[in-house]
Coordinates of C-alpha atoms (C1' of nucleotides) in Angstrom, one line a residue:
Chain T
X1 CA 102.5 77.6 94.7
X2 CA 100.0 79.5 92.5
X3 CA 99.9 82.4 90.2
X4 CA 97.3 85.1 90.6
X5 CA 96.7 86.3 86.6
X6 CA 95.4 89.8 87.8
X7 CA 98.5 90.5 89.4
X8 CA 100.4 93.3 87.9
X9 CA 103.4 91.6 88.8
X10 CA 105.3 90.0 85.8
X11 CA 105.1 86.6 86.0
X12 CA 108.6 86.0 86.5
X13 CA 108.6 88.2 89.8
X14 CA 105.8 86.0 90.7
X15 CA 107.1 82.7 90.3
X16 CA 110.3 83.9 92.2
X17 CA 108.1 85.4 94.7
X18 CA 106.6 82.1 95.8
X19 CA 110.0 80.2 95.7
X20 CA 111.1 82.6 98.1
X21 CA 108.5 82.3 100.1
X22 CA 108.9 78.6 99.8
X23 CA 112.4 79.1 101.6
X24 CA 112.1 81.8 104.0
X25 CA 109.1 79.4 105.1
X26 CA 111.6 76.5 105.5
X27 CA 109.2 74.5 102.4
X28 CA 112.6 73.7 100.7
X29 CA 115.4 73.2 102.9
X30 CA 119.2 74.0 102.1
X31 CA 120.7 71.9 99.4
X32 CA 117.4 70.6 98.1
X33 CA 117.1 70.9 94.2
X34 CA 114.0 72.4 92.8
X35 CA 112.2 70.8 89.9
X36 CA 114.0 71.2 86.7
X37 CA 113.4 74.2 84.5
X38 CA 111.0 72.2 82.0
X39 CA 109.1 70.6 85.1
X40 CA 108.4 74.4 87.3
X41 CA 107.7 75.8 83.7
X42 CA 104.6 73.1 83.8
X43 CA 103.9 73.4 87.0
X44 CA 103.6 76.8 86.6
X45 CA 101.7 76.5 83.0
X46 CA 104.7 79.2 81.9
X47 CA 107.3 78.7 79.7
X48 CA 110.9 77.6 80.4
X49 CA 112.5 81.6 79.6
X50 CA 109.9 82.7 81.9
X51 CA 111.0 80.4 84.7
X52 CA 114.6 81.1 83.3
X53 CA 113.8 84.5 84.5
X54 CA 112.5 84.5 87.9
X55 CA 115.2 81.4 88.9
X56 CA 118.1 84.1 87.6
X57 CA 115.9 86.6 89.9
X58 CA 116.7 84.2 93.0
X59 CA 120.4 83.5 92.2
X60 CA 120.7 87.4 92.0
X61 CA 119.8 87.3 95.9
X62 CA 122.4 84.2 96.2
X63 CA 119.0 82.3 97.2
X64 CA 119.5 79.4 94.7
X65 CA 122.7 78.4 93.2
X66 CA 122.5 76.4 89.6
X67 CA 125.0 73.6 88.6
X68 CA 124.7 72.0 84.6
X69 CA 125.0 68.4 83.7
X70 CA 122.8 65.4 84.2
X71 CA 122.9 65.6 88.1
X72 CA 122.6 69.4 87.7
X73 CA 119.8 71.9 88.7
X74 CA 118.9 74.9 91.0
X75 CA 119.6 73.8 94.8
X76 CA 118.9 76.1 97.6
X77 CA 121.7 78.2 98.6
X78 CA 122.9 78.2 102.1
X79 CA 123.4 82.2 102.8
X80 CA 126.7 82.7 103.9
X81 CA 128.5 85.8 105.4
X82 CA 130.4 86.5 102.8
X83 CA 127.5 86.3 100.1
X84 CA 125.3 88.4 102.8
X85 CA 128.2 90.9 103.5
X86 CA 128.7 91.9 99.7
X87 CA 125.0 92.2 99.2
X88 CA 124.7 94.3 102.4
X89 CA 127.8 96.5 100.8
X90 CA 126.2 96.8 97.4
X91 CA 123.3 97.8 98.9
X92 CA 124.3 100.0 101.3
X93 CA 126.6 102.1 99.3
X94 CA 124.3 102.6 96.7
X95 CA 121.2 104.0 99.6
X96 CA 124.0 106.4 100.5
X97 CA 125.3 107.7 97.2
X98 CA 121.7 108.3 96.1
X99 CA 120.1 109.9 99.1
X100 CA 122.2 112.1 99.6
X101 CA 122.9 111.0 103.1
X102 CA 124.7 113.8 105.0
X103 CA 128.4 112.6 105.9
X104 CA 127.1 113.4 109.6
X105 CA 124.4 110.8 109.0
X106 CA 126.4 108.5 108.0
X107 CA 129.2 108.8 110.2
X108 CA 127.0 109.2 113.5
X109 CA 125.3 105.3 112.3
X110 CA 128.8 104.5 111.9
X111 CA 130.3 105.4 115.2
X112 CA 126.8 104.4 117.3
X113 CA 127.3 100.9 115.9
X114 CA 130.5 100.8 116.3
X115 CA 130.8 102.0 119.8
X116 CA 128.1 99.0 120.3
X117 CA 131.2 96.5 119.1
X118 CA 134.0 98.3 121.6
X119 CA 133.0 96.6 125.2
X120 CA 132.6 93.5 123.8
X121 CA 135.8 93.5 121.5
X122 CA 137.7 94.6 124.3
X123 CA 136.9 91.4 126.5
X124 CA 136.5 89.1 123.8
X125 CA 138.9 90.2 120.8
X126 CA 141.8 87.5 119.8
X127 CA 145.8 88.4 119.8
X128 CA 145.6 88.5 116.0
X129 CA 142.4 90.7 115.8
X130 CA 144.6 92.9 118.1
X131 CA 148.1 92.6 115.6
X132 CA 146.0 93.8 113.1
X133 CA 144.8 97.0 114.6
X134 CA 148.2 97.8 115.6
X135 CA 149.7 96.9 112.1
X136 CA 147.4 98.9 110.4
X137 CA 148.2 101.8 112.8
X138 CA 151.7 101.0 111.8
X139 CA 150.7 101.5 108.3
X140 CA 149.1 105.0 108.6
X141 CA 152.0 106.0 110.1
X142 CA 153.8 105.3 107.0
X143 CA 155.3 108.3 105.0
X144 CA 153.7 109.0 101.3
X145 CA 150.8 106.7 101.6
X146 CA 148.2 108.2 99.4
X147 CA 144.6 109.1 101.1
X148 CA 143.2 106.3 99.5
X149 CA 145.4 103.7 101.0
X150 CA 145.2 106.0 104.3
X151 CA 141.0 105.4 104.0
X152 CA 141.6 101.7 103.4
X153 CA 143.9 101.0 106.1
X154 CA 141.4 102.8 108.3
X155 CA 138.1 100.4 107.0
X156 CA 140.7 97.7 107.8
X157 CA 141.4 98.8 111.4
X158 CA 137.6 99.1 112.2
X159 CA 136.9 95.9 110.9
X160 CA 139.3 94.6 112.6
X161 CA 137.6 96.5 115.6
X162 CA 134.3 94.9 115.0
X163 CA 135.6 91.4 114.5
X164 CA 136.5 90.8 117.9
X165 CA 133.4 91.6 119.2
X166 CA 133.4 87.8 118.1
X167 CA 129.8 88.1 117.1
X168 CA 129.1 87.4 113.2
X169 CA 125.9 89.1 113.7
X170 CA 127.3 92.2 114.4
X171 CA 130.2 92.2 112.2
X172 CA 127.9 91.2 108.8
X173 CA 125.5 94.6 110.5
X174 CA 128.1 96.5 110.6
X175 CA 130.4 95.5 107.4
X176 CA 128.1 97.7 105.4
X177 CA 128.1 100.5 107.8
X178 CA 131.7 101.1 107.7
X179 CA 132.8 100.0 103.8
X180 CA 129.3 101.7 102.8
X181 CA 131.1 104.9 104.0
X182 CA 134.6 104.5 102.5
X183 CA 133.4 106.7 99.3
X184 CA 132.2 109.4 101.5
X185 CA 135.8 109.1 103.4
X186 CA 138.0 109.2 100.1
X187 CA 136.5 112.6 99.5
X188 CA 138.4 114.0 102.2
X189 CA 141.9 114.9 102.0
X190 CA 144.1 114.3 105.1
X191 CA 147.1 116.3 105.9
X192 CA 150.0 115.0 107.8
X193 CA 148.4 116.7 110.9
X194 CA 145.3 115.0 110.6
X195 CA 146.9 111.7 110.2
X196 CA 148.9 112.5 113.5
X197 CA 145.5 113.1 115.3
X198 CA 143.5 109.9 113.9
X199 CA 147.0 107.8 114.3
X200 CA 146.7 108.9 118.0
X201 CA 142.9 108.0 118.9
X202 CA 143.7 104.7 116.9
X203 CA 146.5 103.7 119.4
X204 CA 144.5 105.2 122.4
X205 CA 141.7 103.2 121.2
X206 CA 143.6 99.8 120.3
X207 CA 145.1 100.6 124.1
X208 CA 141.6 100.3 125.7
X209 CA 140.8 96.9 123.4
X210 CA 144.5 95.4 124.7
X211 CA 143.9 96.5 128.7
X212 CA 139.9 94.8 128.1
X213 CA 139.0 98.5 128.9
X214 CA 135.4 98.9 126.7
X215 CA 134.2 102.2 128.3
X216 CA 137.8 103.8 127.4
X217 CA 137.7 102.5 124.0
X218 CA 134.2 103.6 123.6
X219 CA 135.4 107.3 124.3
X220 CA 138.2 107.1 122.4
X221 CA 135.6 106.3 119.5
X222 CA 133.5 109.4 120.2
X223 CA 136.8 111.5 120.5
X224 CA 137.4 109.8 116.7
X225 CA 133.8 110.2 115.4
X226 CA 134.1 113.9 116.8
X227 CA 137.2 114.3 114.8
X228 CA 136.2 112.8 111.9
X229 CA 132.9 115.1 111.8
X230 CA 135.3 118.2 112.2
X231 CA 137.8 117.4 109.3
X232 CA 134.7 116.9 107.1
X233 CA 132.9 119.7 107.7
X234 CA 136.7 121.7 107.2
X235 CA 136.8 120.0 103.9
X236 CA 133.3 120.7 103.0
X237 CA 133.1 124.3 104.1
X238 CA 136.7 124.8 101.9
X239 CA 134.9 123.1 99.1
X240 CA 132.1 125.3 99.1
X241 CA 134.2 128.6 99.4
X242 CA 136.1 128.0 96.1
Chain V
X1 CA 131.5 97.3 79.4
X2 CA 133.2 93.9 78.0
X3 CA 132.2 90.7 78.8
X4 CA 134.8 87.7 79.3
X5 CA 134.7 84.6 77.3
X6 CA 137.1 82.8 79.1
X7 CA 134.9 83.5 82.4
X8 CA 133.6 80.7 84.0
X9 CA 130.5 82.7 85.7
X10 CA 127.0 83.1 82.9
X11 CA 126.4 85.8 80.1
X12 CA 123.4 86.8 82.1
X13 CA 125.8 87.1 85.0
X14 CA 128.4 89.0 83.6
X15 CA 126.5 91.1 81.9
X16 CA 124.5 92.2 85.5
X17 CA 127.9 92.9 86.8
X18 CA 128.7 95.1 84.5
X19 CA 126.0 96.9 84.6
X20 CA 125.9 96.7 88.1
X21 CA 129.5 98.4 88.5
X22 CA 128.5 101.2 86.2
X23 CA 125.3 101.9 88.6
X24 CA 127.8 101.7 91.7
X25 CA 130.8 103.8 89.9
X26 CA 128.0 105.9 89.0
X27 CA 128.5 106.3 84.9
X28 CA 125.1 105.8 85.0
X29 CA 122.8 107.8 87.4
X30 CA 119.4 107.5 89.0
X31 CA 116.6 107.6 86.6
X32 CA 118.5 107.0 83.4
X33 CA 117.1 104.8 80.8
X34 CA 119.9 101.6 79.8
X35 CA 119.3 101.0 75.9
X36 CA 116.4 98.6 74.9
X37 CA 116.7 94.9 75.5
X38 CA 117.5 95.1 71.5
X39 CA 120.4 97.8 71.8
X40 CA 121.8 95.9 74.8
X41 CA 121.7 92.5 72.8
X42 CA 123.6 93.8 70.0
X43 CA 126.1 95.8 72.4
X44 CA 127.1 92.5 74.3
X45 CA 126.7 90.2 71.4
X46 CA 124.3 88.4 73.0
X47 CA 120.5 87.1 72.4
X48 CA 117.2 88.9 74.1
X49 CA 116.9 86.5 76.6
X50 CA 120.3 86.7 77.8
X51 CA 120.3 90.5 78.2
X52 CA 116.8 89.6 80.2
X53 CA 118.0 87.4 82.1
X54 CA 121.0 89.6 83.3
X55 CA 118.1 92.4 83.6
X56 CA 116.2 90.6 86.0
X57 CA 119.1 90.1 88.4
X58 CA 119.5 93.6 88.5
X59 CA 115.6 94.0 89.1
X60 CA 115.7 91.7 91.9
X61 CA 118.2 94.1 94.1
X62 CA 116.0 97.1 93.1
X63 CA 118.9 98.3 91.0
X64 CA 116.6 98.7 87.7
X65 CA 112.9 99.3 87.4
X66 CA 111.0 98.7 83.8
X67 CA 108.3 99.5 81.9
X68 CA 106.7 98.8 79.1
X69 CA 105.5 101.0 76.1
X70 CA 106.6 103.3 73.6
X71 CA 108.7 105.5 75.9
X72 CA 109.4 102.5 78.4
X73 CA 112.4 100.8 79.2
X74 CA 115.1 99.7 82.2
X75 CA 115.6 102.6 84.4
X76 CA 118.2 103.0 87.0
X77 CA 116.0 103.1 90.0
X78 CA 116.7 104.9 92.9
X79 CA 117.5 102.6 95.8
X80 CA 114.9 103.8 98.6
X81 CA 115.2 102.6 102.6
X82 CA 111.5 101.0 101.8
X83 CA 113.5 98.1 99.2
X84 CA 116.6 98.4 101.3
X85 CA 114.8 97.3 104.6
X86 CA 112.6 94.5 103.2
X87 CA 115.8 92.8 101.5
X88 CA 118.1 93.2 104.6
X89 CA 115.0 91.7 106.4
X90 CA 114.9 88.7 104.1
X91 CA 118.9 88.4 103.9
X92 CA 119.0 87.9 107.9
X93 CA 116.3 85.8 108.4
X94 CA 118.1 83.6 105.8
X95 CA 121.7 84.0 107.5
X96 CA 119.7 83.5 110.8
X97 CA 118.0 80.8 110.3
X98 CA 120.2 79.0 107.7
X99 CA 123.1 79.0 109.6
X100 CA 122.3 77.8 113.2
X101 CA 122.9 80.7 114.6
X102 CA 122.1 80.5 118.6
X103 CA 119.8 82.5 119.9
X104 CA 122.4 84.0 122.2
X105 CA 124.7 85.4 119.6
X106 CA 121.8 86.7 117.6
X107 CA 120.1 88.4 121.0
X108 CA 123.1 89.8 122.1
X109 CA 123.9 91.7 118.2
X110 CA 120.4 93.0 118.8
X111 CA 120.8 94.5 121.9
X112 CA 123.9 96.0 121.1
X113 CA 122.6 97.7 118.3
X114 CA 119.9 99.6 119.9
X115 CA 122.0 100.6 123.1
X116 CA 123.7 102.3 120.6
X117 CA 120.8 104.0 118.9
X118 CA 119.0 104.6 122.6
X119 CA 121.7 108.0 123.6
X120 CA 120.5 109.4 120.6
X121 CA 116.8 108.3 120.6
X122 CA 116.3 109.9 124.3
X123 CA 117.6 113.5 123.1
X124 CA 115.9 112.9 119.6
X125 CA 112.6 110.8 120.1
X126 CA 109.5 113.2 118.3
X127 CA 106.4 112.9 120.6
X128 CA 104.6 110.4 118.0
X129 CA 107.3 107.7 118.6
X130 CA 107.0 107.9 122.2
X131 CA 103.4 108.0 121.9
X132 CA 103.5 105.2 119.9
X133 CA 106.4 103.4 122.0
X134 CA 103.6 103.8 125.1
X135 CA 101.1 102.0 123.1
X136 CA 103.1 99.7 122.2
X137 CA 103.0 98.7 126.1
X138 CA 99.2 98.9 126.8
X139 CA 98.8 96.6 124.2
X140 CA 101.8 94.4 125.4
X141 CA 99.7 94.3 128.6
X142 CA 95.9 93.7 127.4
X143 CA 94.9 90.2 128.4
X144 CA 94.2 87.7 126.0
X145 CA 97.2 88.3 123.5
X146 CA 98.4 85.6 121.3
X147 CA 102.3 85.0 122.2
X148 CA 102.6 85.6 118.4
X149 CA 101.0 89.0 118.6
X150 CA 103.1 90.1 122.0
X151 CA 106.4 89.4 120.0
X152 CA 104.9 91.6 117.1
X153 CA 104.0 94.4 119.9
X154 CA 107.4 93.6 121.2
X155 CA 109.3 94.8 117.4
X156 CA 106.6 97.6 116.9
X157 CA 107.9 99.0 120.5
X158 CA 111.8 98.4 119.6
X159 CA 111.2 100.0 115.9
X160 CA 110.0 103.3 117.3
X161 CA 112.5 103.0 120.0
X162 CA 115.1 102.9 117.2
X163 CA 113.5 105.3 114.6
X164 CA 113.7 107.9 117.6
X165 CA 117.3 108.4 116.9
X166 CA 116.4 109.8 113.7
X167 CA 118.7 108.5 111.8
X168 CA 118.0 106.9 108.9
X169 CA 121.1 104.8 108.3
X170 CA 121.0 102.9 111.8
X171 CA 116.9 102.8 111.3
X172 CA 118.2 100.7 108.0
X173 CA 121.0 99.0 109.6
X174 CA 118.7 98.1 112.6
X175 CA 115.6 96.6 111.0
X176 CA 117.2 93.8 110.0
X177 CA 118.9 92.6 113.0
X178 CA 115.0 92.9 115.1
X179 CA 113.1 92.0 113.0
X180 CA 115.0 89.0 111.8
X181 CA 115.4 87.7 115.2
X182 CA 111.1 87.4 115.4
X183 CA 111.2 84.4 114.5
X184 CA 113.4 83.0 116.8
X185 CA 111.4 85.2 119.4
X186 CA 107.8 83.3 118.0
X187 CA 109.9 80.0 119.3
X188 CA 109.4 81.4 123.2
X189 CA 106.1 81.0 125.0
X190 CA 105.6 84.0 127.6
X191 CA 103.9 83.2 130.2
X192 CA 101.6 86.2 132.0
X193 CA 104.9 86.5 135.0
X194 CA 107.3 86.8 132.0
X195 CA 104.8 89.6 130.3
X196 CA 104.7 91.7 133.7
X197 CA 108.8 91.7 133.5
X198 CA 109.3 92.8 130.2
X199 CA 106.2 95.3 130.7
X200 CA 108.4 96.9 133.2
X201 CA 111.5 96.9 131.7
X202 CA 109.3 98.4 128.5
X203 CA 107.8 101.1 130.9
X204 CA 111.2 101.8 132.2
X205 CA 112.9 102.4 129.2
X206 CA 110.0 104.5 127.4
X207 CA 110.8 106.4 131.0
X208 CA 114.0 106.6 130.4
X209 CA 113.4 107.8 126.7
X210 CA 111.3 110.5 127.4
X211 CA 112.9 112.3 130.2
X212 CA 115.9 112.1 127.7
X213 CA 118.0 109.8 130.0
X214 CA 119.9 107.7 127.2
X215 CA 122.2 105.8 130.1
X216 CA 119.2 104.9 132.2
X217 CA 117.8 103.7 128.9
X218 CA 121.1 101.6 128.0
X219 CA 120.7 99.6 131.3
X220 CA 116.8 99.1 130.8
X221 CA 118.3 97.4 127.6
X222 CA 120.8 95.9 129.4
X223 CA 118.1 94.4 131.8
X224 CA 115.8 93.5 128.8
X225 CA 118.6 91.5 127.7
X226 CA 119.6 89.7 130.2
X227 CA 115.6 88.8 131.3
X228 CA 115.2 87.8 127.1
X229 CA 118.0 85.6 127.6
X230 CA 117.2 83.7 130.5
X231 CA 113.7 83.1 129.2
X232 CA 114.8 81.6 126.4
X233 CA 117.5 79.4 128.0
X234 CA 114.7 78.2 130.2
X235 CA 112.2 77.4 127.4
X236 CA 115.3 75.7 125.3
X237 CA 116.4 73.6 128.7
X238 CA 112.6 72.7 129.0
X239 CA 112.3 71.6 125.2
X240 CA 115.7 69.6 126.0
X241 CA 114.4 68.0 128.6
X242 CA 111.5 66.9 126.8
Chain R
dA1 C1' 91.2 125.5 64.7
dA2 C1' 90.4 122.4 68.5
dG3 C1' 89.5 118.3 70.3
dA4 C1' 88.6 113.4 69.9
dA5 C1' 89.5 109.2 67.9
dA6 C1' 92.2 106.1 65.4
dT7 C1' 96.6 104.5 64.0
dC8 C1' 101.4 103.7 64.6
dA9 C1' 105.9 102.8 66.4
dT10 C1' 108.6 101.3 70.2
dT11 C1' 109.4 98.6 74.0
dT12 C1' 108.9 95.0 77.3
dG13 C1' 106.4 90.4 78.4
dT14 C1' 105.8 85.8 76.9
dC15 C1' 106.0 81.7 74.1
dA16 C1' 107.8 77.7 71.2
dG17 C1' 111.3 75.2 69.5
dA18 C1' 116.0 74.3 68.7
dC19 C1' 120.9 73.4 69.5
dA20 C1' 125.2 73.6 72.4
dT21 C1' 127.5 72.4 76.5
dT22 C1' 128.3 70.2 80.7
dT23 C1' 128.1 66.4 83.7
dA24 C1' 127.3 62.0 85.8
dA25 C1' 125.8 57.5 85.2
dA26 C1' 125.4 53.5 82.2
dA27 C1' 127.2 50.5 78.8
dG28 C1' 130.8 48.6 76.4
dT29 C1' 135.7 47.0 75.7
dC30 C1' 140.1 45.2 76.7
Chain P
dG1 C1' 138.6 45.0 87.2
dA2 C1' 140.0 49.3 84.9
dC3 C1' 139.4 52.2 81.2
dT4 C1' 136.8 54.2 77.4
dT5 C1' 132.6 55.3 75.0
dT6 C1' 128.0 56.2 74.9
dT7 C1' 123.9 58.1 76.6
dA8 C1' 120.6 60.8 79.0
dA9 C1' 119.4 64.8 81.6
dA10 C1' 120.0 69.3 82.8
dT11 C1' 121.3 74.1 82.2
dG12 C1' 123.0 77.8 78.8
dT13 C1' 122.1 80.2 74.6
dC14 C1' 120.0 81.5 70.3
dT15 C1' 116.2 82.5 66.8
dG16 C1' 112.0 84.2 65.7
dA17 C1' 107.6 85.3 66.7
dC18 C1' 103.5 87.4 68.8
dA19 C1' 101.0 89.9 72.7
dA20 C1' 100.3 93.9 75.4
dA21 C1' 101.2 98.4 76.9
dT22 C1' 102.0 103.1 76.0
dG23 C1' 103.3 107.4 74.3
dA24 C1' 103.5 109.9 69.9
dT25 C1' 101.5 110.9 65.6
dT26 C1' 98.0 111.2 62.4
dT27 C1' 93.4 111.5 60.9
dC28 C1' 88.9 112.6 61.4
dT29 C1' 85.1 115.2 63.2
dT30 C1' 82.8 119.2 64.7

DNA sequence: AAGAAATCATTTGTCAGACATTTAAAAGTC
DNA sequence: GACTTTTAAATGTCTGACAAATGATTTCTT
C-alpha cells in the first residue's frame, strides 16, 4: 500500500483508497483488524489525525467498524443488508431530489423492477409475506388515514411484494427504488376515489401473488403504474394552473 | 442541529448525521457552502478535528465536496449517477462477495432486472447502443480472447442493452447488480462451444432489440439465463469434484 | 488610468503532542 | 479459587501550530 505524493488526492482519500482496495481485493478478510492507528500512521509516514481521517472515511461506507479498549481497533465490516439498504436509500433519494428526476422516470424504474419481482413472488412468496399485503390493503381501506400514512402503507405493501420474490438481491436493488420514491409520492394528494382505485389493483394484484398467477399480477402492476402516472400528472397539471 | 451526549455512537458520527439529515430534508441545498471547519467547531462545541472527521464521512458518500482557499470551503455537492454508480458498484460487490451469496441467487436478480428494462430498451434503444451492442458481439467472437476479457465484453453488451431503456434510474439501479456479479462470472472458464451459445443468444437478443420486439428479447434473456446457469453449475460440479 | 505584481486574509490540509475513556488481560488479595 | 485492583493498549478528543492554496486587496509600475 503506497502513496503517490503528486496525487491531488488528499491524503486521507488516499490512504482510504488503498484500504478499500485492500478489501474489495479480498487482502483483508471480514473480521480482520487493521494495524492500529499509531502503526498505519507509520506505515503510511502520515500522522495519526490523517489516518483518523481516512479510517472515519471507511466507516462512513460501513467498510470497517471500530471498537475501543485494549483488544479494540478497526476490523473489517461484513456488509450486511441492512447497512447496504440504508446506504442504497440515502443515496438514492438524494440522486432523485437533485436531478430533478421526472416522477415518470422514476416511477417507470419503479414499476419495470418491480414487475421483474411479481412472477417470482407469486410462486415463491411465504403466507406471511402474503398477510402482509392483505393487511396493509386492509389498512388503506381505513377511514381518515392521512396521505402520508396512505404513501407508507403503500411502500410497505410493495416491499412486501418484493420480498417474496425470496431473492435478497433483488429486494436490497429494489429497496431503494421504491422508498427512494416515497417523497415524490407524498407530494400527491389522494382522494377517497383514488384510494378506491389503487385499493382495487392492490387486491387484484395480491389475488394473482395468492393463485401463483405472475403474468396477472404483472398486469395488474402496469394497470397500477398506469394509474399512478395519471394521478400525478392530474396533480401536477392542477399545480401548475394555480 | 444538536448533538447527544448521552449517545453512545462518535462526535464525528453524530455530527455527519446531522448534517447529513439537513442535506436529505433539504435545509441545505446543492451547492451551498456549510460554515468553515472553525464556525462548525464552535457551533457543535467540538475540536477541528472532530468537525473533520465528521466531514470526511460526508465526503466519502459524495454528500460534500471541498476546497481550499480564501473562498473555499465544504459544499453540498450534487450527487451525480457517475458517484452514485461507482458506490452501488462497490456496495454489491461487497454484499456479494462478503456474504456467500450463490451464484444462482445473484444470476437470477440479474436477469430479472434487465427483462424488465429489455420492453422498454426495444422501443427506446438510440442506434449508437445497438451499434455498440453489435460490437459488443464481434468482439465476443474474435478468437484469441482472454475468458477475462469475454466476461468484460459480456457487461459492455448488457450495459448498452440496459442504457437503451433510457432511463436513468434503472441504468443506476442496474449497474450494480451486472457489474457486481463479474467477478463471480471471472470464476467460469468458457470454452469456445460455450462462446458460440451465448454468441447466439447475444445475436438473438440484439435481434430482438432492434426490430423492437421486447418479448422475443425477454425470452433470449430467459435462454441466456438458463445457458449462464448451467455453465456455471457444471464448472462448480467440476471444481467439486476436484 | 490600466495593468501587473505583491501582499493579505481566509480556509482547508497536515502535523505533533497530550489527555480522557474504554476495555481486556494481568497481577494481586482474600 | 473467586474477587478486586492494576496495568497496558487502543480509540476518542482536544489544543495549538504551521503549510498550502486561492481569491481579494493593495501597491507598484508604466
Amino acid at each position: 500500500m503506497k502513496l503517490d505524493p503528486n496525487s491531488a488526492a488528499d491524503l486521507s482519500a488516499q490512504i482510504a483508497q488503498a484500504i478499500r482496495d485492500a478489501i474489495v481485493a479480498g487482502d483483508l478478510i471480514v473480521d480482520e483488524r487493521l494495524p492500529s492507528e499509531a502503526e498505519l500512521s507509520e506505515q503510511f509516514q502520515v500522522s495519526r489525525p490523517t489516518v483518523r481521517e481516512a479510517l472515519k472515511r471507511l466507516a462512513a461506507q460501513s467498510l470497517i467498524r471500530t471498537q475501543r479498549g485494549a483488544t479494540g481497533g478497526a476490523f473489517v465490516n461484513r456488509l450486511n443488508y441492512e447497512d447496504a439498504y440504508s446506504q442504497q436509500i440515502t443515496t438514492s433519494t438524494l440522486l432523485l431530489s437533485m436531478n430533478a428526476v421526472s416522477f415518470d422516470t422514476a416511477c417507470e424504474a419503479r414499476y419495470a423492477l418491480e414487475r421483474a419481482c411479481a412472477p417470482l413472488s407469486a410462486t415463491r412468496r411465504s403466507a406471511d409475506q402474503l398477510a402482509t399485503m392483505r393487511a396493509e390493503i386492509f389498512r388503506q381501506g381505513q377511514p381518515g388515514l392521512t396521505d402520508e400514512a396512505f404513501c407508507a402503507s403503500d411502500v410497505a405493501f410493495h416491499r412486501a411484494l418484493v420480498d417474496g420474490a425470496g431473492n435478497p438481491v433483488l429486494s436490497y436493488q429494489l429497496a431503494g427504488a421504491v422508498e427512494a420514491m416515497q417523497p415524490l409520492m407524498n407530494m400527491i394528494t389522494f382522494t377517497a376515489r383514488d384510494r378506491q382505485i389503487i385499493l382495487a389493483l392492490h387486491t387484484r394484484i395480491a389475488d394473482a401473488i395468492e393463485a401463483g398467477d405472475g403474468p396477472d399480477a404483472v398486469q395488474g402492476l402496469s394497470a397500477l403504474e398506469d394509474e399512478t402516472r395519471k394521478l400525478a400528472a392530474d396533480v401536477f397539471a392542477a399545480r401548475a394552473k394555480r
